XYZ file of C-alpha atoms in Angstrom:
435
model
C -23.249 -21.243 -68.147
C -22.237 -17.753 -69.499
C -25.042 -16.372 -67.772
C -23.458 -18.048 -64.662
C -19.943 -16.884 -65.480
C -21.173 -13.100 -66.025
C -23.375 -13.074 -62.333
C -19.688 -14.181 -60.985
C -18.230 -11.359 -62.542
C -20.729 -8.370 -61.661
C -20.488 -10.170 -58.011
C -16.581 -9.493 -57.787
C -17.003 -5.897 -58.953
C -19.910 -5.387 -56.432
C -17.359 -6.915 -53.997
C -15.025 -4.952 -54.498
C -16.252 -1.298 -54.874
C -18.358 -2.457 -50.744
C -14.945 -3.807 -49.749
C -13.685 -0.694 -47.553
C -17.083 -0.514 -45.564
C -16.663 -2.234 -42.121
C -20.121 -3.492 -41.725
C -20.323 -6.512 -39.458
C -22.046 -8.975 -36.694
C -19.783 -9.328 -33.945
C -20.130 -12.831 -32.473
C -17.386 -13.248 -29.801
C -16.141 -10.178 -28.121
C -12.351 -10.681 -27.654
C -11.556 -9.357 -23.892
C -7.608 -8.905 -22.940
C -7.971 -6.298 -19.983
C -10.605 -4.603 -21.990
C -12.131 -4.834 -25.561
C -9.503 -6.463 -27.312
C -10.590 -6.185 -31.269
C -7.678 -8.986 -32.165
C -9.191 -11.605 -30.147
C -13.309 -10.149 -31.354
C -14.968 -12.514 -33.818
C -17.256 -11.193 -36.452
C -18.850 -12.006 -39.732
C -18.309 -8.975 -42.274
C -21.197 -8.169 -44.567
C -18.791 -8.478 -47.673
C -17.819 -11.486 -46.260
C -21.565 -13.461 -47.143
C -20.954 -11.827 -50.621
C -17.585 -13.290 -51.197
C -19.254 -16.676 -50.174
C -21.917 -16.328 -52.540
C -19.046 -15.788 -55.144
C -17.117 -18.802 -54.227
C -20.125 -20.756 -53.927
C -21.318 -19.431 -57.603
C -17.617 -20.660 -58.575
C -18.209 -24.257 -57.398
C -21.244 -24.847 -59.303
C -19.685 -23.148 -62.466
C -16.498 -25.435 -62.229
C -18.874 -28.682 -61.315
C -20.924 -27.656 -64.208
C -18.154 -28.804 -66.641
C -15.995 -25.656 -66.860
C -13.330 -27.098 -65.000
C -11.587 -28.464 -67.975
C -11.931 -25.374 -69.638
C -8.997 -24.057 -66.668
C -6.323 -26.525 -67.178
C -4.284 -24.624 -69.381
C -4.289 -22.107 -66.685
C -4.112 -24.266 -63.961
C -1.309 -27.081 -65.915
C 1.112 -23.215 -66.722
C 4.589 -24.627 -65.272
C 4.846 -20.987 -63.836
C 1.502 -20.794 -62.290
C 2.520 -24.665 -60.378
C 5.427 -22.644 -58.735
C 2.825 -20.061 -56.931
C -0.007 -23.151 -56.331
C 3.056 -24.627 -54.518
C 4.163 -21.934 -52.726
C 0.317 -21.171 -51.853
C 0.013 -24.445 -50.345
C 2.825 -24.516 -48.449
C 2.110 -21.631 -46.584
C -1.242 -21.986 -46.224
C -0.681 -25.617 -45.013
C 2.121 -24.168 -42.558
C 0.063 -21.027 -41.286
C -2.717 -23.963 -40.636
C -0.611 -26.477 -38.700
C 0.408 -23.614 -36.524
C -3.025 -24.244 -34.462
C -0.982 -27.121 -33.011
C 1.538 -25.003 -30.827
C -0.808 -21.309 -30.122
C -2.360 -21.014 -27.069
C -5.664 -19.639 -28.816
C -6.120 -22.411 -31.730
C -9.732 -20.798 -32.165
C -8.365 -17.592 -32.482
C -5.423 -19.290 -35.365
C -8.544 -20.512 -37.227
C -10.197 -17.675 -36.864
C -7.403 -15.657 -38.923
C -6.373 -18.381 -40.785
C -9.957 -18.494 -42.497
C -9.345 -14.957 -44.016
C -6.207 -15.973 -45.278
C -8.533 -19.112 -47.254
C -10.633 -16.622 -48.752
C -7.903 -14.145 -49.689
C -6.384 -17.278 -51.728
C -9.626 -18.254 -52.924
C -9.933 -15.060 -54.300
C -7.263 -14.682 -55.521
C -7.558 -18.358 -57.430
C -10.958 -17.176 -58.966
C -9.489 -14.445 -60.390
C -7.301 -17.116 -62.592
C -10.664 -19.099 -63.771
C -12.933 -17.434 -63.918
C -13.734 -14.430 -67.888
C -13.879 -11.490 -66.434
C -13.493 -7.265 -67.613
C -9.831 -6.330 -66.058
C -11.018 -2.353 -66.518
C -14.555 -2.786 -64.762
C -12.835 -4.239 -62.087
C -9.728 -1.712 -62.126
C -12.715 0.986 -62.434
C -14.763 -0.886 -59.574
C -11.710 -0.281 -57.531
C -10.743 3.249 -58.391
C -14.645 4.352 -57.449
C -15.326 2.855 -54.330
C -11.210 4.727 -53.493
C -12.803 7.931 -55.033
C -15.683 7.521 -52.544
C -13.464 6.805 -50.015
C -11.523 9.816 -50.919
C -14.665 11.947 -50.579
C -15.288 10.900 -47.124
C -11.948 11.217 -45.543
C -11.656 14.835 -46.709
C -15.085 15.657 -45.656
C -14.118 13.898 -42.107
C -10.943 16.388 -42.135
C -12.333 19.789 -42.899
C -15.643 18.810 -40.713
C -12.714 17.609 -38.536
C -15.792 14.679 -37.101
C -16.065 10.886 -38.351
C -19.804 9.823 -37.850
C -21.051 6.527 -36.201
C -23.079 4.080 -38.351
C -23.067 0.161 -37.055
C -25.401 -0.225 -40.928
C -21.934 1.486 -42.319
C -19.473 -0.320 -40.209
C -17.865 2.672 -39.166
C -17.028 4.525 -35.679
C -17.696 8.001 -34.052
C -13.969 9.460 -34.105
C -14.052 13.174 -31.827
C -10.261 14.754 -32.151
C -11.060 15.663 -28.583
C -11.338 12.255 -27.399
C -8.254 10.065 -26.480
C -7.797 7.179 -28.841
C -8.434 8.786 -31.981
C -5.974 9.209 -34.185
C -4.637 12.764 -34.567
C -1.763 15.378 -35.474
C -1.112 17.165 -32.334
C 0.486 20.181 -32.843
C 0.933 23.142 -30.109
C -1.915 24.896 -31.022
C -4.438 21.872 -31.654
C -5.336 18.303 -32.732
C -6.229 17.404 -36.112
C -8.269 14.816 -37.163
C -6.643 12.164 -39.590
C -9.163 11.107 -42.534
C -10.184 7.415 -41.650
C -12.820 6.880 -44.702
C -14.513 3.638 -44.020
C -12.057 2.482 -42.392
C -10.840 1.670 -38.814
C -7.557 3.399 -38.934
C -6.573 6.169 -41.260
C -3.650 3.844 -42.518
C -5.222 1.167 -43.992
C -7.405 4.392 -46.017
C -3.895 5.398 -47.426
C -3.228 2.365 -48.401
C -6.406 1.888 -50.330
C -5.829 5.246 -51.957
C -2.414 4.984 -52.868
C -3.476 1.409 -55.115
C -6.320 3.070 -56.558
C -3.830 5.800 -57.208
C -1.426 3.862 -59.171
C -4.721 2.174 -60.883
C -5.458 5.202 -62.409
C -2.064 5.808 -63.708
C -2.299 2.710 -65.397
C -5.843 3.000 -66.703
C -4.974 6.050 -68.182
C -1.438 4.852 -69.837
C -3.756 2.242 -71.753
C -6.936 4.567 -72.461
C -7.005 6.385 -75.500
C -8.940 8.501 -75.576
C -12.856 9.456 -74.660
C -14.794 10.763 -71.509
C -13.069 8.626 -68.819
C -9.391 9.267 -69.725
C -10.528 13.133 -69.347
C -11.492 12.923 -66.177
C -8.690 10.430 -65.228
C -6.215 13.271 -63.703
C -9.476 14.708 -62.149
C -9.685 11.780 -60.005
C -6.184 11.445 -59.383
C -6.278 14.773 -57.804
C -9.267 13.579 -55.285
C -7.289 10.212 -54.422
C -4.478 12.552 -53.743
C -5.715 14.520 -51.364
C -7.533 12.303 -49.568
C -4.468 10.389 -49.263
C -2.466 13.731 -47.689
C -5.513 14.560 -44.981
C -4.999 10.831 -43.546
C -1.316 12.051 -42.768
C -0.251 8.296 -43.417
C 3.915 9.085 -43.247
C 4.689 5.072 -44.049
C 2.097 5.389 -46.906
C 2.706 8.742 -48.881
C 6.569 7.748 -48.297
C 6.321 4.588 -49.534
C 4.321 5.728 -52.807
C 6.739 8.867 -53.454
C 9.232 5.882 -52.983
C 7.541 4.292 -55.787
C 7.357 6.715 -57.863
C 10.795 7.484 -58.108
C 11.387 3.931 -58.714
C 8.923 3.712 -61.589
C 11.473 7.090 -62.919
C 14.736 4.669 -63.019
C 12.545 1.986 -64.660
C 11.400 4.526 -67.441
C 14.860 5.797 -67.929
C 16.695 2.249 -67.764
C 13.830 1.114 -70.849
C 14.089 4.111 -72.400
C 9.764 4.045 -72.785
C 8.470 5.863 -75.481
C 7.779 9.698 -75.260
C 4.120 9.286 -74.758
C 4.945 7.132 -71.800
C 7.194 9.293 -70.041
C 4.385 12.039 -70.941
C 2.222 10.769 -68.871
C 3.823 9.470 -65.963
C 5.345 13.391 -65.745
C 2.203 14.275 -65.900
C 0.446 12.305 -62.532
C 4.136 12.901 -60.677
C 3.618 16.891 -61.757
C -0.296 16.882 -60.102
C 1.099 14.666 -57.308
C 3.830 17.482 -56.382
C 2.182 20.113 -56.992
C -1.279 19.165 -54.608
C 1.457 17.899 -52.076
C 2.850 21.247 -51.834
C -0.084 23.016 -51.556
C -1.251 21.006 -49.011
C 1.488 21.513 -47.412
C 1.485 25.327 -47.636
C -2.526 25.822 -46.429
C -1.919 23.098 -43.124
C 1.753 23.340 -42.626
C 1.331 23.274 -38.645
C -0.131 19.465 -39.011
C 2.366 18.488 -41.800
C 5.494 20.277 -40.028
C 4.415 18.242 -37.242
C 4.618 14.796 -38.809
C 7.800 15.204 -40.444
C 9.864 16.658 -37.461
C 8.335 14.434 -35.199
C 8.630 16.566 -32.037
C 5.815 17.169 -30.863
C 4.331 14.767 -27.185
C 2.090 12.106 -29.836
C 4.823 12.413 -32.485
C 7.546 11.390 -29.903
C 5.069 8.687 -27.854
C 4.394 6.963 -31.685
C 8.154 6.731 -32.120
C 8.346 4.837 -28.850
C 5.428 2.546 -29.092
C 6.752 1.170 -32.639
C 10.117 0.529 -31.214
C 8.773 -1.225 -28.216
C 6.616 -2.958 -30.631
C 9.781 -4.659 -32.250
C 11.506 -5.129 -29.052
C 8.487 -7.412 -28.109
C 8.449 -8.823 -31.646
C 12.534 -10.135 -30.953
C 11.576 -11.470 -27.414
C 9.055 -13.500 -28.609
C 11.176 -14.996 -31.851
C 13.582 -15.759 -28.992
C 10.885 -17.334 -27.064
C 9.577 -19.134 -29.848
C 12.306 -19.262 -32.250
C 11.598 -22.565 -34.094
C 7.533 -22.600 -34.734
C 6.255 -18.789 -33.632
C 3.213 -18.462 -31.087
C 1.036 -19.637 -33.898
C -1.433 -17.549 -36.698
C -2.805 -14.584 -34.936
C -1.185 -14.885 -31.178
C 0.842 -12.457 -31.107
C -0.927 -10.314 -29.017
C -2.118 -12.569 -26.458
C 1.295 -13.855 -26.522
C 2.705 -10.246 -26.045
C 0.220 -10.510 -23.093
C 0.568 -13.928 -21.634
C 4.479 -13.594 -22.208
C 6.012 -10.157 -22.097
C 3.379 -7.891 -19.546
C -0.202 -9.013 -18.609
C -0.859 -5.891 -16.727
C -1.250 -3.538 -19.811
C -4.352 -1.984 -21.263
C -6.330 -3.676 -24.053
C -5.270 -1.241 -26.365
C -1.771 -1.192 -26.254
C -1.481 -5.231 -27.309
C -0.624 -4.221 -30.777
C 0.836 -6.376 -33.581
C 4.336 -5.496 -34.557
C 4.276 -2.635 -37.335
C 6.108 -5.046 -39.821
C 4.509 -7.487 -41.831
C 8.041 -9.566 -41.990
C 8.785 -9.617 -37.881
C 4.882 -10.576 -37.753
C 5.041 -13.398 -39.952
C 8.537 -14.440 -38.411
C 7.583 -13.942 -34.867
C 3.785 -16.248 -35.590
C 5.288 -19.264 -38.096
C 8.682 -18.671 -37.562
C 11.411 -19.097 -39.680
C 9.655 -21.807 -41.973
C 6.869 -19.200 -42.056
C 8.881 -16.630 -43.074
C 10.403 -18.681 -45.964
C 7.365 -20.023 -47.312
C 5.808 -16.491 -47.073
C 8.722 -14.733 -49.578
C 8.760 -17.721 -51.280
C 4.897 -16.863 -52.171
C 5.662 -12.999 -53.124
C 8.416 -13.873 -54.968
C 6.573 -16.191 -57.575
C 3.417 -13.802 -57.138
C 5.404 -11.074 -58.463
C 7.307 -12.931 -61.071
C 3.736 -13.893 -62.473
C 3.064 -9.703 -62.831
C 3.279 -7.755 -66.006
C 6.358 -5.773 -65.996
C 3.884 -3.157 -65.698
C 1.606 -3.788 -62.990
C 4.105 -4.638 -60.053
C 4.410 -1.731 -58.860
C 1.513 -1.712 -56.891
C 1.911 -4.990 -54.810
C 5.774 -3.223 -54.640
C 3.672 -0.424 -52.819
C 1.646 -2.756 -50.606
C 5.076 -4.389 -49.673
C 6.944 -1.571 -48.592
C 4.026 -0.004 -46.608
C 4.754 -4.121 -44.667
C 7.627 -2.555 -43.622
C 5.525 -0.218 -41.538
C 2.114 -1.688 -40.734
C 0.686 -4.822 -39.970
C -3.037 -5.169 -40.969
C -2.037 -6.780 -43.978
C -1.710 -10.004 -41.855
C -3.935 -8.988 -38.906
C -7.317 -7.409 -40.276
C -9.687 -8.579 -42.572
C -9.710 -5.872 -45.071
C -5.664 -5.774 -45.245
C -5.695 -9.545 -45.846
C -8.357 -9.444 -48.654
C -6.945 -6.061 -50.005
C -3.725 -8.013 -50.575
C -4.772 -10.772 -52.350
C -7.116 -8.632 -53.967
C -4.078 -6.674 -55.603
C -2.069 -9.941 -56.867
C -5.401 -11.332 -57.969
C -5.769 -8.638 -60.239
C -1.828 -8.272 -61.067
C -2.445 -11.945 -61.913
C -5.689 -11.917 -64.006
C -3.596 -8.853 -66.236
C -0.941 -11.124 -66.704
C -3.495 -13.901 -68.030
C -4.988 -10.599 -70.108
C -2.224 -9.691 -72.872
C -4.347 -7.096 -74.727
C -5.481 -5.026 -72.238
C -1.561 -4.832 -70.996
C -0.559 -3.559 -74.530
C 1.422 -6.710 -74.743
C-alpha cells in the first residue's frame, strides 16, 4: 500500500500548486437583484481532485492502515482539536435549522468538510513536508508572475479553462487605485479579488523564510531570496493595505520573538536578511509608483474615501443582524441574503457583501456558541504548531480582522485549513523542524 500512500501524496502536491486557479462548472446561478456570486453554486476543478484524494484515503485506511494512525489519532493533545473540530463543525451544520437558505448553509458548510478533511489527512497520511512547502511556494511564484504582468500590462485576461475574469481598469467594478491623474489596476493573479492573491503571497512568503532557515545549503537555498523578491512584489502591485500591514505586523513580531529567545546568530542572520530585501523592494516600489501608493495610505482620494464607508456600513449591518439574531445567527452562509431580506432589499447585487471580519462573520452566522467553538478551534490548532511555524496562521488571522473569504469563498476556506494542515503535519515532523 506504499504505492497507494505515495499516489496520495503526489495528489496533495498537485492539489496544491492548481489550488489558486478558479476553474469551475457553475450549476445554480445565485440571483439577489442581479448575479449574486454568494448564493452561485459551482463545482471547482480542484475540487474533483481533492475527492479523488479523500477517496484514495478511504481505501488506504480500509486497507488496514488505520491502525497504523492511532498513535496520532489516541495524542491527548490532538483529542482537544478533534473535539473542538467537531463541535464546530456539528454547530455550523445544525445551523441549517434556523437560515432561511438551508441549501445555501449546506452548500458552504460542505467546503468547510473538506477543509477539515484535509486538514485530517494531513495527520495520517507519510508525506514530504518540503515538496509540499515547495508545491506551495511555486504555484505563489506563478501567481506572483501573473499579477505583476497584469499590473505593468495594466489588463487581466478572460479564460473560463483558467477560471479567471477579464478585469479593464476602465470598467466599473474592477478593483483599482484611483488617483487624480488615473486608475491603476490591482494584480488579481488567479484569483477573484486581488486580496485573497496577497494573502496567498504573503504565506508563501513566510514559507520561504522558513525553507531557507532549515536549508543548508545547495541550488535551492540560492535562489531562495530570489524568489522572495518575486513574492514581494507581486504582493505590493495587488495594493492589499490589510495584507502587507498585517505581514509587516508579523514581522516585527517575529523581531520581539528573536530578541525575547535570544536565537542564535545565524538565525537572526537570516531573518535580517528577508526583512532587509522586504524594505528595501517596498521602498522602491514605493519611489517608481508613489501616486498609487500615496493614494492608499492617505486614503483621500473619491474610491479611497467610498471603501472606508462601505466597510463601516458593512459592520453596522453585521451588529443589526447579531441584534436580530443574537442567540443562533442567520445560519452558515446567510448573511447576505439576510443583509437583504433584513436590512435593505432594494440594493444592487453587488453591494450584499459579507462583513470584512472573519470574527463579526462567524458571530453574526452561529452566534455566540459559534463564535466560541470557532476560537476554541484556533486556539488548540495553534497550540498544536511548532513554535516556529505559527506565524503564518498568525498572518492568516490578522488579515480576519480585515477580510472575509476565509469563511465565505472556497479558496479562503481550503487555503486555511490548508495552512494548519501543514503547521500540523510539521509538528508531527520533528526533523525537518530542527527539533
Amino acid at each position: 500500500m506504499k504505492i497507494l500512500e505515495k499516489i496520495i501524496g503526489y495528489g496533495l502536491y498537485l492539489f496544491i500548486f492548481l489550488l489558486p486557479w478558479q476553474t469551475r462548472l457553475i450549476i445554480g446561478e445565485g440571483n439577489l437583484n442581479g448575479y449574486w456570486e454568494y448564493g452561485t453554486r459551482g463545482i471547482y476543478a480542484t475540487e474533483i481532485l481533492l475527492w479523488a484524494i479523500f477517496l484514495l484515503t478511504a481505501v488506504w485506511l480500509v486497507a488496514g492502515k488505520l491502525g497504523s494512525t492511532g498513535a496520532v489519532i489516541k495524542n491527548k493533545k490532538f483529542k482537544f482539536i478533534y473535539a473542538a473540530l467537531g463541535l464546530f463543525l456539528g454547530w455550523a451544520l445544525a445551523s441549517v435549522f434556523w437560515a432561511d437558505s438551508v441549501s445555501l448553509a449546506l452548500y458552504v458548510w460542505h467546503w468547510f468538510a473538506e477543509g477539515a478533511v484535509l486538514f485530517l489527512i494531513f495527520r495520517v497520511i507519510k508525506i514530504d513536508s518540503k515538496k509540499v512547502i515547495w508545491a506551495f511556494i511555486v504555484s505563489a511564484l506563478i501567481q506572483a508572475g501573473l499579477g505583476l504582468w497584469q499590473f505593468f500590462s495594466q489588463s487581466v485576461f478572460s479564460s473560463k479553462w483558467l477560471g479567471m475574469a477579464a478585469h479593464d481598469p476602465i470598467e466599473p467594478g474592477t478593483y483599482v487605485v484611483e488617483t487624480a491623474l488615473r486608475r491603476w489596476l490591482r494584480a488579481y493573479g488567479s484569483l477573484s479579488h486581488p486580496n485573497m492573491l496577497a494573502g496567498f503571497l504573503a504565506a508563501a512568503m513566510f514559507l520561504v523564510i522558513w525553507l531557507y532557515q532549515r536549508t543548508s545549503y545547495g541550488l535551492k537555498k540560492i535562489f531562495l531570496p530570489g524568489i522572495f523578491c518575486v513574492l514581494s512584489l507581486g504582493l505590493f502591485a495587488t495594493f492589499s493595505k490589510s495584507v502587507i500591514g498585517s505581514l509587516t505586523a508579523v514581522l516585527f513580531l517575529q523581531w520581539v520573538i528573536i530578541a525575547a529567545r535570544r536565537d542564535h546568530r545565524e538565525t537572526k542572520t537570516d531573518f535580517l536578511k528577508f526583512t532587509l530585501i522586504f524594505l528595501i523592494l517596498a521602498a522602491v516600489f514605493s519611489t517608481i509608483f508613489w501616486e498609487p501608493v500615496q493614494t492608499r495610505l492617505i486614503g483621500a482620494e473619491r474610491l479611497e474615501k467610498k471603501s472606508t464607508t462601505e466597510r463601516l456600513n458593512y459592520f453596522n449591518e453585521s451588529w443589526q443582524l447579531i441584534k436580530n439574531h443574537p442567540a443562533l445567527g442567520v445560519g452558515l452562509g446567510n448573511y447576505t441574503l439576510a443583509a437583504h431580506n433584513e436590512i435593505n432589499p432594494g440594493l444592487a447585487a453587488w453591494d450584499y457583501q459579507p462583513v470584512h471580519n472573519i470574527y463579526l462573520l462567524v458571530l453574526a452566522e452561529l452566534g455566540p456558541i459559534g463564535l466560541f467553538c470557532g476560537l476554541l478551534l484556533i486556539i488548540f490548532l495553534i497550540r498544536d504548531l511548532p513554535s516556529a511555524f505559527f506565524l503564518l496562521p498568525i498572518i492568516l488571522l490578522t488579515v480576519g480582522f480585515f477580510d472575509h473569504y476565509f469563511l465565505t469563498l472556497y479558496f479562503g476556506i481550503i487555503f486555511f485549513w490548508l495552512s494548519f494542515g501543514l503547521g500540523g503535519k510539521i509538528s508531527l515532523d520533528r526533523p525537518l523542524d530542527g527539533a
